[in-house]
JSON list of C-alpha atoms in Angstrom, two decimals:
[
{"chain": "A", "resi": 1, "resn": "UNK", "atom": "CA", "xyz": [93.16, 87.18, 111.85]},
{"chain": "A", "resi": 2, "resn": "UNK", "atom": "CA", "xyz": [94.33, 90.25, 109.40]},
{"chain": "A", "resi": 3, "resn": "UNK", "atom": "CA", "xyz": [92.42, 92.64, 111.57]},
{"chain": "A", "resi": 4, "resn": "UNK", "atom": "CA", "xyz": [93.31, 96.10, 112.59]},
{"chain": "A", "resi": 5, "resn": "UNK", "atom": "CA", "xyz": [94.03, 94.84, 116.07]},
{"chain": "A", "resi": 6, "resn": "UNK", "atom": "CA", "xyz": [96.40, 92.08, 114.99]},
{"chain": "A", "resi": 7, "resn": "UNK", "atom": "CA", "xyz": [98.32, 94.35, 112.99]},
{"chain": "A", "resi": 8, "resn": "UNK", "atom": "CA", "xyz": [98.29, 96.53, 115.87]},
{"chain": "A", "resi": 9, "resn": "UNK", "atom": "CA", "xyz": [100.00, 94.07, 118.36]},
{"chain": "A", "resi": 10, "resn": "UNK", "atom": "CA", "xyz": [102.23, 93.16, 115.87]},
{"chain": "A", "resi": 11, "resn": "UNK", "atom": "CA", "xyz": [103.55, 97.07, 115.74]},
{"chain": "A", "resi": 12, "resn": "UNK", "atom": "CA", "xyz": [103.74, 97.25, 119.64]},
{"chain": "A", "resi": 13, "resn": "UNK", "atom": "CA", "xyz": [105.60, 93.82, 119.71]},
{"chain": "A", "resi": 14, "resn": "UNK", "atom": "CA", "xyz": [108.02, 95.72, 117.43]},
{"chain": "A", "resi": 15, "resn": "UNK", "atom": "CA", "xyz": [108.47, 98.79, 119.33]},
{"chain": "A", "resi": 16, "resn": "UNK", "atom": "CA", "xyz": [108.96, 96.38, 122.33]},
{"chain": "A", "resi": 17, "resn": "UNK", "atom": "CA", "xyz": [111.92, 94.72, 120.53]},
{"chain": "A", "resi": 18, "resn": "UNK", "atom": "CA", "xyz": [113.68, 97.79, 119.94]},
{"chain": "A", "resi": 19, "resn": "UNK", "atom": "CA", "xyz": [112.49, 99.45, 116.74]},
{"chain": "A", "resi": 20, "resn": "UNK", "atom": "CA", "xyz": [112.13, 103.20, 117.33]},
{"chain": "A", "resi": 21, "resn": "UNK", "atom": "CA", "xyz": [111.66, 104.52, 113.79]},
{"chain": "A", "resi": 22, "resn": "UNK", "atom": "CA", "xyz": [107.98, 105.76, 113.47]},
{"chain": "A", "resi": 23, "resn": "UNK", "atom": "CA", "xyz": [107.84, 105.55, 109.84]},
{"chain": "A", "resi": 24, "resn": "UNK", "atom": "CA", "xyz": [108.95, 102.72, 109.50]},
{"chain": "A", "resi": 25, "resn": "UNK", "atom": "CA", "xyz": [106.61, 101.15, 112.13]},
{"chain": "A", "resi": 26, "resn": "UNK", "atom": "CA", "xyz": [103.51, 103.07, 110.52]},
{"chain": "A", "resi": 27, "resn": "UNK", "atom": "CA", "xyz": [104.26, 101.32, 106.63]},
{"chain": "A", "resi": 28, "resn": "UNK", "atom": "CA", "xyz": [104.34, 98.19, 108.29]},
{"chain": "A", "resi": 29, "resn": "UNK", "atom": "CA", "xyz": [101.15, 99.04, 110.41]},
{"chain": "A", "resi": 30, "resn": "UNK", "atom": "CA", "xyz": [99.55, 99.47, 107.21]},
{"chain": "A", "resi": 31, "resn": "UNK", "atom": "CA", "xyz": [101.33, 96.87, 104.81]},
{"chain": "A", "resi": 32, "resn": "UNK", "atom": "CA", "xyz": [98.58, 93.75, 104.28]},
{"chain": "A", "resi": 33, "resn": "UNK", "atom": "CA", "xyz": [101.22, 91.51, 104.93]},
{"chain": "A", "resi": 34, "resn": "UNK", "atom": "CA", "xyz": [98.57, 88.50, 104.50]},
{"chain": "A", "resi": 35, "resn": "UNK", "atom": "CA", "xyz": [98.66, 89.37, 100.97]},
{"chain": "A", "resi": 36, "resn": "UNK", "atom": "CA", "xyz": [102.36, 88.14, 100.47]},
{"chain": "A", "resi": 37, "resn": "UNK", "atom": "CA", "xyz": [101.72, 84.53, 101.82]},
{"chain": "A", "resi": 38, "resn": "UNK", "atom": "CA", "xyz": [99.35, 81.63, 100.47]},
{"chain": "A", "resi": 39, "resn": "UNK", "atom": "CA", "xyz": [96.13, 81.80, 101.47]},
{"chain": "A", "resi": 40, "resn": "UNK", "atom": "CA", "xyz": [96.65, 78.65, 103.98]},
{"chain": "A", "resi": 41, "resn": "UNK", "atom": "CA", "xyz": [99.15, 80.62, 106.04]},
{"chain": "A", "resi": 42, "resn": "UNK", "atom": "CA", "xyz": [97.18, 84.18, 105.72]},
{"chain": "A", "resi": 43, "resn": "UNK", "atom": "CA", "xyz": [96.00, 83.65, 109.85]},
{"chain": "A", "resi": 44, "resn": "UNK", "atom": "CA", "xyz": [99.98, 83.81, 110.71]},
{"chain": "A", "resi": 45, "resn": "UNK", "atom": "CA", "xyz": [100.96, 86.97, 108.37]},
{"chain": "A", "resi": 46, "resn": "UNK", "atom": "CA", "xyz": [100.53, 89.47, 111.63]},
{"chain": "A", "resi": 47, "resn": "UNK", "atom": "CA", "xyz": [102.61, 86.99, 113.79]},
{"chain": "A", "resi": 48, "resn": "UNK", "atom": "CA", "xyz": [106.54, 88.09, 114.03]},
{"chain": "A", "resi": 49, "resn": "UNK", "atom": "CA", "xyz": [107.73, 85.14, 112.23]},
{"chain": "A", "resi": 50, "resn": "UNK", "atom": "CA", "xyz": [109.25, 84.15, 108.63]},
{"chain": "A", "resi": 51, "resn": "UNK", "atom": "CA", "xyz": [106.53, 81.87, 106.82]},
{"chain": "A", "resi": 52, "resn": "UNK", "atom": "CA", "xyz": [107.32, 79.75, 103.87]},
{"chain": "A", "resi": 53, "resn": "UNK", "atom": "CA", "xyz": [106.54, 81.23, 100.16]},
{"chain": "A", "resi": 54, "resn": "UNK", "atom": "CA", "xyz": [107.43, 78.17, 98.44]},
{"chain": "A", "resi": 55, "resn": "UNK", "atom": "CA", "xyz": [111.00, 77.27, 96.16]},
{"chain": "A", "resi": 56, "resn": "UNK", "atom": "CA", "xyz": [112.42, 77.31, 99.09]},
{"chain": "A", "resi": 57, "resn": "UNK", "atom": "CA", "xyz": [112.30, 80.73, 99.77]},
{"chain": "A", "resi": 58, "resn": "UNK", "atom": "CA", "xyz": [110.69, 82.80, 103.44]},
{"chain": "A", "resi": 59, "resn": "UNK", "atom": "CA", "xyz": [108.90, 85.64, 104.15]},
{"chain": "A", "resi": 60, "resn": "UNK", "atom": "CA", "xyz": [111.12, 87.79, 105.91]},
{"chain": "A", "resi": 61, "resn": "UNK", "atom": "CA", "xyz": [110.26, 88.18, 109.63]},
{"chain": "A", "resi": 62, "resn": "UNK", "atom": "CA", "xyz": [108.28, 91.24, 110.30]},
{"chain": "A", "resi": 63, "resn": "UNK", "atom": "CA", "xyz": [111.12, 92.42, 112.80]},
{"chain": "A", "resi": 64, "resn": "UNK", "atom": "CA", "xyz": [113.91, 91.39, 110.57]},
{"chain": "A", "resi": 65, "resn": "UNK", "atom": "CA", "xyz": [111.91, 93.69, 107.87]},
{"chain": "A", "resi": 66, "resn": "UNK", "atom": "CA", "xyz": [111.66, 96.90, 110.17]},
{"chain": "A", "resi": 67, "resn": "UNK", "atom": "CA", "xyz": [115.27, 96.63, 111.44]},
{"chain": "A", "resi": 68, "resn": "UNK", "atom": "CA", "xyz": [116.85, 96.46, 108.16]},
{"chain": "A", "resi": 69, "resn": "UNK", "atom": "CA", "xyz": [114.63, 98.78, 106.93]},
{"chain": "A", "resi": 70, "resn": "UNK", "atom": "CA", "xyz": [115.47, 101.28, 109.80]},
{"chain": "A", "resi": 71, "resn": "UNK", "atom": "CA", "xyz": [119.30, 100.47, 109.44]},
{"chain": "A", "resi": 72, "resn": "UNK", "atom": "CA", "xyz": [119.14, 102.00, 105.99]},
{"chain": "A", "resi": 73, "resn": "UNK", "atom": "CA", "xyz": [117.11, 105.22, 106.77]},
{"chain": "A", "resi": 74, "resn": "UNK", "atom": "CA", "xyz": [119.37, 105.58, 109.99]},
{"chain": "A", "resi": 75, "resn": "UNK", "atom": "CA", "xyz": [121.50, 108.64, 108.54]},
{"chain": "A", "resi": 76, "resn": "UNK", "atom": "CA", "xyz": [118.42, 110.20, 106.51]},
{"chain": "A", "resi": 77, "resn": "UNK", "atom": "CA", "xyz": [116.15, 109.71, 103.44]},
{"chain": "A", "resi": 78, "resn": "UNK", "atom": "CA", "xyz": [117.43, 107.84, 100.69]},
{"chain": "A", "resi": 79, "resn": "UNK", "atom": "CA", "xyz": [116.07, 108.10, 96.94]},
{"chain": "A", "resi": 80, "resn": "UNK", "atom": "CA", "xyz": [117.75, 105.45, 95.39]},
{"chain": "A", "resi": 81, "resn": "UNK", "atom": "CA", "xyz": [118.27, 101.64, 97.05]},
{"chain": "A", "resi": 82, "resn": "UNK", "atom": "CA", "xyz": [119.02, 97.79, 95.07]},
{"chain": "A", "resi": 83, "resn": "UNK", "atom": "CA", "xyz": [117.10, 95.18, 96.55]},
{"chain": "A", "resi": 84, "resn": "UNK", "atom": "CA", "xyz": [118.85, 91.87, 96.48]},
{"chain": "A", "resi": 85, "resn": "UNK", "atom": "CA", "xyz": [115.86, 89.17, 96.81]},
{"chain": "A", "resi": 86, "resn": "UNK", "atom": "CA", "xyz": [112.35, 90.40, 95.72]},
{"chain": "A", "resi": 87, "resn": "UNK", "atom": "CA", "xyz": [111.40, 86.96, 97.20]},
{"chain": "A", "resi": 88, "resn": "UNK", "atom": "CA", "xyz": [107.40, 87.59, 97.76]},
{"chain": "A", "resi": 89, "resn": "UNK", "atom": "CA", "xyz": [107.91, 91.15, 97.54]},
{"chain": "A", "resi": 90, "resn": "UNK", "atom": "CA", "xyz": [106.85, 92.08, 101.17]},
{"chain": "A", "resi": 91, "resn": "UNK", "atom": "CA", "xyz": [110.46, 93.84, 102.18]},
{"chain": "A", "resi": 92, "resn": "UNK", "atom": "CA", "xyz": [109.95, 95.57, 98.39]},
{"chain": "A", "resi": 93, "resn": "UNK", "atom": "CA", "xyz": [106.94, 96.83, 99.54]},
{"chain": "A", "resi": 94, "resn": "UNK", "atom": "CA", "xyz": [107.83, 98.05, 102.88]},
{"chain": "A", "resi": 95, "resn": "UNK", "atom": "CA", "xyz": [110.94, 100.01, 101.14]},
{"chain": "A", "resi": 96, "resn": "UNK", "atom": "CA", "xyz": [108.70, 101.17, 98.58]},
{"chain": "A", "resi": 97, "resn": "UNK", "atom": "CA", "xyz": [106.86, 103.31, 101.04]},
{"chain": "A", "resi": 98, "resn": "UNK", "atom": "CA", "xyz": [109.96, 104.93, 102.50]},
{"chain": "A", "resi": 99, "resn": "UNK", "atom": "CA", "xyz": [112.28, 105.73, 100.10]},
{"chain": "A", "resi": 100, "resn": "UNK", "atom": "CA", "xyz": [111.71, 107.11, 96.68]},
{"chain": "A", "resi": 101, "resn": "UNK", "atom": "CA", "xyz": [112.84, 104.33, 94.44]},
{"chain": "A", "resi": 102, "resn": "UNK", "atom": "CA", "xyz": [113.70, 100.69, 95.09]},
{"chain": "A", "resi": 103, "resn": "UNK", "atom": "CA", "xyz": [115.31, 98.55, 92.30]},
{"chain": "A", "resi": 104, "resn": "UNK", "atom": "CA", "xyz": [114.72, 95.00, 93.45]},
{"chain": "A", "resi": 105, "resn": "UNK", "atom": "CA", "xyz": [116.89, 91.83, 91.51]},
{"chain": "A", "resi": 106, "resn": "UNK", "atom": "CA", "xyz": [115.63, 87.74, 92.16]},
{"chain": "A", "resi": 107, "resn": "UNK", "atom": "CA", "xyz": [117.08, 85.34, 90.56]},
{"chain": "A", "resi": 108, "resn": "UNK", "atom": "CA", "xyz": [113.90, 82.90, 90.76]},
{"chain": "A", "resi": 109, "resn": "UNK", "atom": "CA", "xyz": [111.54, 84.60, 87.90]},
{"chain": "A", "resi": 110, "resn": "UNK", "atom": "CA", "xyz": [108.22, 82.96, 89.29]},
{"chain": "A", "resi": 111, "resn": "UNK", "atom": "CA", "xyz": [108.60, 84.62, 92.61]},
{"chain": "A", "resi": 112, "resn": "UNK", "atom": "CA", "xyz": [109.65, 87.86, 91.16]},
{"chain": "A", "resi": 113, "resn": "UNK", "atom": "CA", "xyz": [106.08, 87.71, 88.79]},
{"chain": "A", "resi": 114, "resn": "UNK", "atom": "CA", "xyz": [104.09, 87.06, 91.64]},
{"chain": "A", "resi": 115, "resn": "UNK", "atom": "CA", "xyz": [105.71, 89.78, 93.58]},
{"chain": "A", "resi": 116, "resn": "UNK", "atom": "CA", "xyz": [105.34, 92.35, 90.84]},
{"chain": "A", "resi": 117, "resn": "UNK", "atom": "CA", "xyz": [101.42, 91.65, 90.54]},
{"chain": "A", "resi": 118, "resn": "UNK", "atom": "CA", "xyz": [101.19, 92.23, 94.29]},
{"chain": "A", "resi": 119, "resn": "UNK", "atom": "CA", "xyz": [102.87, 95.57, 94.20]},
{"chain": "A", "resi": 120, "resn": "UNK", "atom": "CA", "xyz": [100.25, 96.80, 91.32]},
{"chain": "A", "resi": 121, "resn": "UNK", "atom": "CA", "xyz": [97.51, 95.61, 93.42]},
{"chain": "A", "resi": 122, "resn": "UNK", "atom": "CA", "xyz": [98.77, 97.71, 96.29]},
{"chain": "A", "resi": 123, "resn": "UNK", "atom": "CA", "xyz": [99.55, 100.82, 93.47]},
{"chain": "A", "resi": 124, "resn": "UNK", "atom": "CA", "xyz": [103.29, 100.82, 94.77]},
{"chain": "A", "resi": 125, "resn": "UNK", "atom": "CA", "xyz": [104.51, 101.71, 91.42]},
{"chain": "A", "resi": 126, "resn": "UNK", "atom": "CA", "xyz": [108.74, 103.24, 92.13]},
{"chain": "A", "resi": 127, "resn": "UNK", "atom": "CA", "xyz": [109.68, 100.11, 91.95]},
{"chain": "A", "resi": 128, "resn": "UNK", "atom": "CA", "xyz": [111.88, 98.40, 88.83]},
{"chain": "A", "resi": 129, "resn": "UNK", "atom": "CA", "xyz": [112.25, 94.91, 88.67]},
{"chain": "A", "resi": 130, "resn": "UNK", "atom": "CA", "xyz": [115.27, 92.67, 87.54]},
{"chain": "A", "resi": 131, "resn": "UNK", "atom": "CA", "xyz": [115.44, 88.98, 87.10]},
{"chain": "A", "resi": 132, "resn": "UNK", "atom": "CA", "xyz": [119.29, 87.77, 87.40]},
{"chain": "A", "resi": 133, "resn": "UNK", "atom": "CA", "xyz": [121.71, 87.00, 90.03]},
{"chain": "A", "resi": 134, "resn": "UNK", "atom": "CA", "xyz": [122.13, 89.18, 93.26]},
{"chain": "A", "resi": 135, "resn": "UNK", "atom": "CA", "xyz": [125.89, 88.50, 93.49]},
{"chain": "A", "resi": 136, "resn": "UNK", "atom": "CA", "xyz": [126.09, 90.47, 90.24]},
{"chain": "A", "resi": 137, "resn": "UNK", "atom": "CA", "xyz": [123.50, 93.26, 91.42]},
{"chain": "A", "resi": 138, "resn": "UNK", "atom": "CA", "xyz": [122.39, 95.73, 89.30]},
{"chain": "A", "resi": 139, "resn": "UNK", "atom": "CA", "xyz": [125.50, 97.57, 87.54]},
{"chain": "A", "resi": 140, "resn": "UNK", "atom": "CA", "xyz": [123.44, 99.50, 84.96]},
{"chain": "A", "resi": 141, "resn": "UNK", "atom": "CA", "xyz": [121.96, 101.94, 87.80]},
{"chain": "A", "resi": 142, "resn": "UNK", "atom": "CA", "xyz": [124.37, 102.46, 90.18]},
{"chain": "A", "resi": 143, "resn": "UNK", "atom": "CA", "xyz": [125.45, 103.61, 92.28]},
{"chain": "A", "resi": 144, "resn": "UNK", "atom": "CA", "xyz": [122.97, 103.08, 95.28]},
{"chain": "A", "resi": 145, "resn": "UNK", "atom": "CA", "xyz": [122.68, 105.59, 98.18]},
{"chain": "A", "resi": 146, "resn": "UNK", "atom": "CA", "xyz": [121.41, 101.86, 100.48]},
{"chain": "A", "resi": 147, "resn": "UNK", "atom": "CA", "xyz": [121.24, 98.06, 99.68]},
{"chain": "A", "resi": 148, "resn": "UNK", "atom": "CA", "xyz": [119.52, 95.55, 101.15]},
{"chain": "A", "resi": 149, "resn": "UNK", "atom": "CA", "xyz": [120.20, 91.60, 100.85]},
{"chain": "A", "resi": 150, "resn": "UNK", "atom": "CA", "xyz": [117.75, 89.71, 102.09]},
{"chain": "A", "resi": 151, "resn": "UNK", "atom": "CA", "xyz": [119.58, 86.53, 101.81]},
{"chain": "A", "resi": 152, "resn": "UNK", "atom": "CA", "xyz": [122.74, 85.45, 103.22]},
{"chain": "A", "resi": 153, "resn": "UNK", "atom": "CA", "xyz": [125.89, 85.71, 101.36]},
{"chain": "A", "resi": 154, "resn": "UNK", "atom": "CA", "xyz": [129.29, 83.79, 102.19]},
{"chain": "A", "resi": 155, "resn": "UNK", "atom": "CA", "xyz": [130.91, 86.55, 102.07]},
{"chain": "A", "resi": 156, "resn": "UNK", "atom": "CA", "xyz": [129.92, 90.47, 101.39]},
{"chain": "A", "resi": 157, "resn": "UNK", "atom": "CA", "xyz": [129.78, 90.79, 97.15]},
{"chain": "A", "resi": 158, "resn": "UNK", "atom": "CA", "xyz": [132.63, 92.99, 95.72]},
{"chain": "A", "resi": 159, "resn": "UNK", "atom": "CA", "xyz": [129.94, 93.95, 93.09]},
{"chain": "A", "resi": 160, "resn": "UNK", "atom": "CA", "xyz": [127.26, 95.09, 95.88]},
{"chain": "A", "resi": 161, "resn": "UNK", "atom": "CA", "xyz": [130.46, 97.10, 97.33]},
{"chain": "A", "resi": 162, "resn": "UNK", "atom": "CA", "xyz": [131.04, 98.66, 93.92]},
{"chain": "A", "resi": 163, "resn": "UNK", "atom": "CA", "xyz": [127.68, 99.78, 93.48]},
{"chain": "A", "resi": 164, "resn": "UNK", "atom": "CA", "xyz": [127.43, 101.71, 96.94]},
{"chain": "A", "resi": 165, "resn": "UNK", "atom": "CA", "xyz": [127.36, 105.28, 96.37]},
{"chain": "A", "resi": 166, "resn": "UNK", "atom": "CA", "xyz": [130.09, 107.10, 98.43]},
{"chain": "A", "resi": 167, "resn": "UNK", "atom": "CA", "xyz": [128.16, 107.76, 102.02]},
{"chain": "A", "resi": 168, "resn": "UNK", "atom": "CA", "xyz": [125.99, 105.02, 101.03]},
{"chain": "A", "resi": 169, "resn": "UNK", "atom": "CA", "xyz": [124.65, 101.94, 103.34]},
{"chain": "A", "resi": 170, "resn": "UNK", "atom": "CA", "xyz": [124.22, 98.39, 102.70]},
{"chain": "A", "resi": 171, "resn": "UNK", "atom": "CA", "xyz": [122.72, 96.45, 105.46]},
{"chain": "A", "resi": 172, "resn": "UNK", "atom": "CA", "xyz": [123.31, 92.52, 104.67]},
{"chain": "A", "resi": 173, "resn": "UNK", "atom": "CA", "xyz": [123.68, 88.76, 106.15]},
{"chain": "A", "resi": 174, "resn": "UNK", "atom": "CA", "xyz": [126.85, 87.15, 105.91]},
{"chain": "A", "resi": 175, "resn": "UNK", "atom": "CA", "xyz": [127.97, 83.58, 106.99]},
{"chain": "A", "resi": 176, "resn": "UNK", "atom": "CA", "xyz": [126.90, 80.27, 106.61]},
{"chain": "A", "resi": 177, "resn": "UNK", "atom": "CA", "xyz": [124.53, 77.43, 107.91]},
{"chain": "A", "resi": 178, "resn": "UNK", "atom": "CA", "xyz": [123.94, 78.30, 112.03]},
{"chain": "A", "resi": 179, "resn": "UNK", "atom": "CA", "xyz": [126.53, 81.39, 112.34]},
{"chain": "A", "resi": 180, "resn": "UNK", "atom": "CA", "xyz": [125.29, 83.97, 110.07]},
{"chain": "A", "resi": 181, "resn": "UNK", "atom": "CA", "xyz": [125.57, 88.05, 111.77]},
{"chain": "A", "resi": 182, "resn": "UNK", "atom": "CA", "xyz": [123.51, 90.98, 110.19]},
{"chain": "A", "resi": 183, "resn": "UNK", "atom": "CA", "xyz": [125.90, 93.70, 108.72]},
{"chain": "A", "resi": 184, "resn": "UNK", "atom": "CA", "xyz": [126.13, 97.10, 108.29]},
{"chain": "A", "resi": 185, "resn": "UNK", "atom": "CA", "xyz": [128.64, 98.18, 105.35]},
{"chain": "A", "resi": 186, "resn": "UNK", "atom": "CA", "xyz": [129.14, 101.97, 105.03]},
{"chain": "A", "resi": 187, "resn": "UNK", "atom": "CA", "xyz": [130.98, 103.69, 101.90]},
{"chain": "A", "resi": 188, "resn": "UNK", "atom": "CA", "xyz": [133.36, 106.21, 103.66]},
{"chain": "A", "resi": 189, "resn": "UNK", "atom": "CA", "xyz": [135.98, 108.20, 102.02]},
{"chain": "A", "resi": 190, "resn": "UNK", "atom": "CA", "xyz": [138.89, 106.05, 102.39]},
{"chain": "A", "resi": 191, "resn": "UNK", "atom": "CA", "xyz": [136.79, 102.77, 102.13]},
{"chain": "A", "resi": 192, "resn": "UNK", "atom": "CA", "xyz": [134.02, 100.77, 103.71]},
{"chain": "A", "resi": 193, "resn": "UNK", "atom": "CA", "xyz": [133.08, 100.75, 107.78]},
{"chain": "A", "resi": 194, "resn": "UNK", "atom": "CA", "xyz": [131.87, 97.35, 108.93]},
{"chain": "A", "resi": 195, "resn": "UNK", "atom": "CA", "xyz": [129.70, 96.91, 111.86]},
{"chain": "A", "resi": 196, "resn": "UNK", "atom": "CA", "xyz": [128.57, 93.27, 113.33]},
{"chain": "A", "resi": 197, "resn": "UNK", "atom": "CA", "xyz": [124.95, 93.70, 114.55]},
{"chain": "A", "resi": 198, "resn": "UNK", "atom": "CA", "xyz": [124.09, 90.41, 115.65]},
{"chain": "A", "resi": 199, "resn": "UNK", "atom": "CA", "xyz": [122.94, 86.74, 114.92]},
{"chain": "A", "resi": 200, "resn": "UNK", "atom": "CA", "xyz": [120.43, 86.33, 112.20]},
{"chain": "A", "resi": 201, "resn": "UNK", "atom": "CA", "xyz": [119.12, 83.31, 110.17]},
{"chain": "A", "resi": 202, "resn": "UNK", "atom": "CA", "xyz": [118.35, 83.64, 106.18]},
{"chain": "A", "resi": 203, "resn": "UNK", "atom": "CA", "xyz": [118.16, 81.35, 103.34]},
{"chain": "A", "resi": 204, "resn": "UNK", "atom": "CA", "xyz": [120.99, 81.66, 101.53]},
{"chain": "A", "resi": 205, "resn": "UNK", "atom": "CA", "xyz": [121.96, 83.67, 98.25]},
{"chain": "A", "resi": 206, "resn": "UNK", "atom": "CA", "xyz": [122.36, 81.81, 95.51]},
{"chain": "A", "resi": 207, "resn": "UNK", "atom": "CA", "xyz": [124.51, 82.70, 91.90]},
{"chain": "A", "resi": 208, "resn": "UNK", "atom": "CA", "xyz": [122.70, 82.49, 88.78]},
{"chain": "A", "resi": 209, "resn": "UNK", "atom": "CA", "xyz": [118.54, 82.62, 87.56]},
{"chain": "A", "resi": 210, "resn": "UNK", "atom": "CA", "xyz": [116.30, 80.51, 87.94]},
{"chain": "A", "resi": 211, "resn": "UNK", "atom": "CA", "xyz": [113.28, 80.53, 85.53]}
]
């Protein structure tokens, strides 16, 4: 079930949807995505769905990964992006590979641990790790050239906003309960571009750290 040619109909079912960037496609060709769920669920990793992780947290679907993942890297490379949500560290890991240094904030600490130890397994090792809440971000390092929220907010987090480099990109969720769009937030010169990309469906993000 995690074999070569699973993975590999998982990639074309991507393409199929709509995701064109060949990096991006190739680090999650070669991402052991089995490795980031329990054991129990490790015949469903290649399938192109979210999968539980426990504390009420999900795996992020494999297409929801590559499409946020390509929205960032749309306008070239980027060296320096804040993760909101390590969650099992599958989207970390994906970033990892593709831009030069991800700094990834959860707020749940036992998730974040587990995530970590997958990451050294793997030897992805530009990543930096901070347990607190995602609303705040991560003010110490900014600013970002791209975040990524992999949770939905209620609305888009003046902090995150700060903390976007000018020309930067932040792709997030925002909503609540059913109507929740994916959004793209760009840092222009007189402010921030918005763009609405479409209906989407993540847990949402929550203030304050859990231990």
């Amino acid at each position: 079930m995690t074999s070569q040619r699973t993975r590999e109909r998982l990639i074309q079912r991507l393409y199929e949807e709509g995701v064109s960037n060949a990096k991006v496609l190739e680090v999650i060709r070669r991402t052991p995505r089995h490795l980031f769920v329990d054991e129990a669920l490790a015949h469903r990793a290649y399938e192109d769905t979210a999968l539980p992780i426990g504390n009420n947290q999900t795996i992020s679907q494999p297409y929801m990964v590559a499409r946020m993942s390509e929205l960032l890297l749309e306008a070239g490379p980027l060296d320096k992006v804040l993760e909101i949500g390590t969650g099992s560290g599958y989207q970390t890991a994906v970033l990892s590979q593709l831009v030069e240094r991800v700094f990834s904030v959860e707020r749940i600490k036992v998730l974040q641990d587990r995530a970590k130890e997958r990451l050294v397994e793997l030897n992805l090792r530009n990543v930096v790790f901070r347990w607190g809440d995602g609303w705040e971000g991560w003010p110490a390092l900014a600013p970002y050239n791209g975040i990524i929220v992999t949770a939905v907010a209620t609305d888009i987090p003046q902090a995150l906003l700060d903390q976007l480099a000018p020309g930067g990109r932040m792709v997030i969720p925002v909503g609540s309960g059913e109507v929740q769009q994916l959004m793209l937030i760009v840092r222009e010169e007189n402010g921030f571009s918005r763009h609405v990309l479409g209906a989407v469906r993540f847990v949402p993000l929550l203030n304050g750290p859990l231990a």
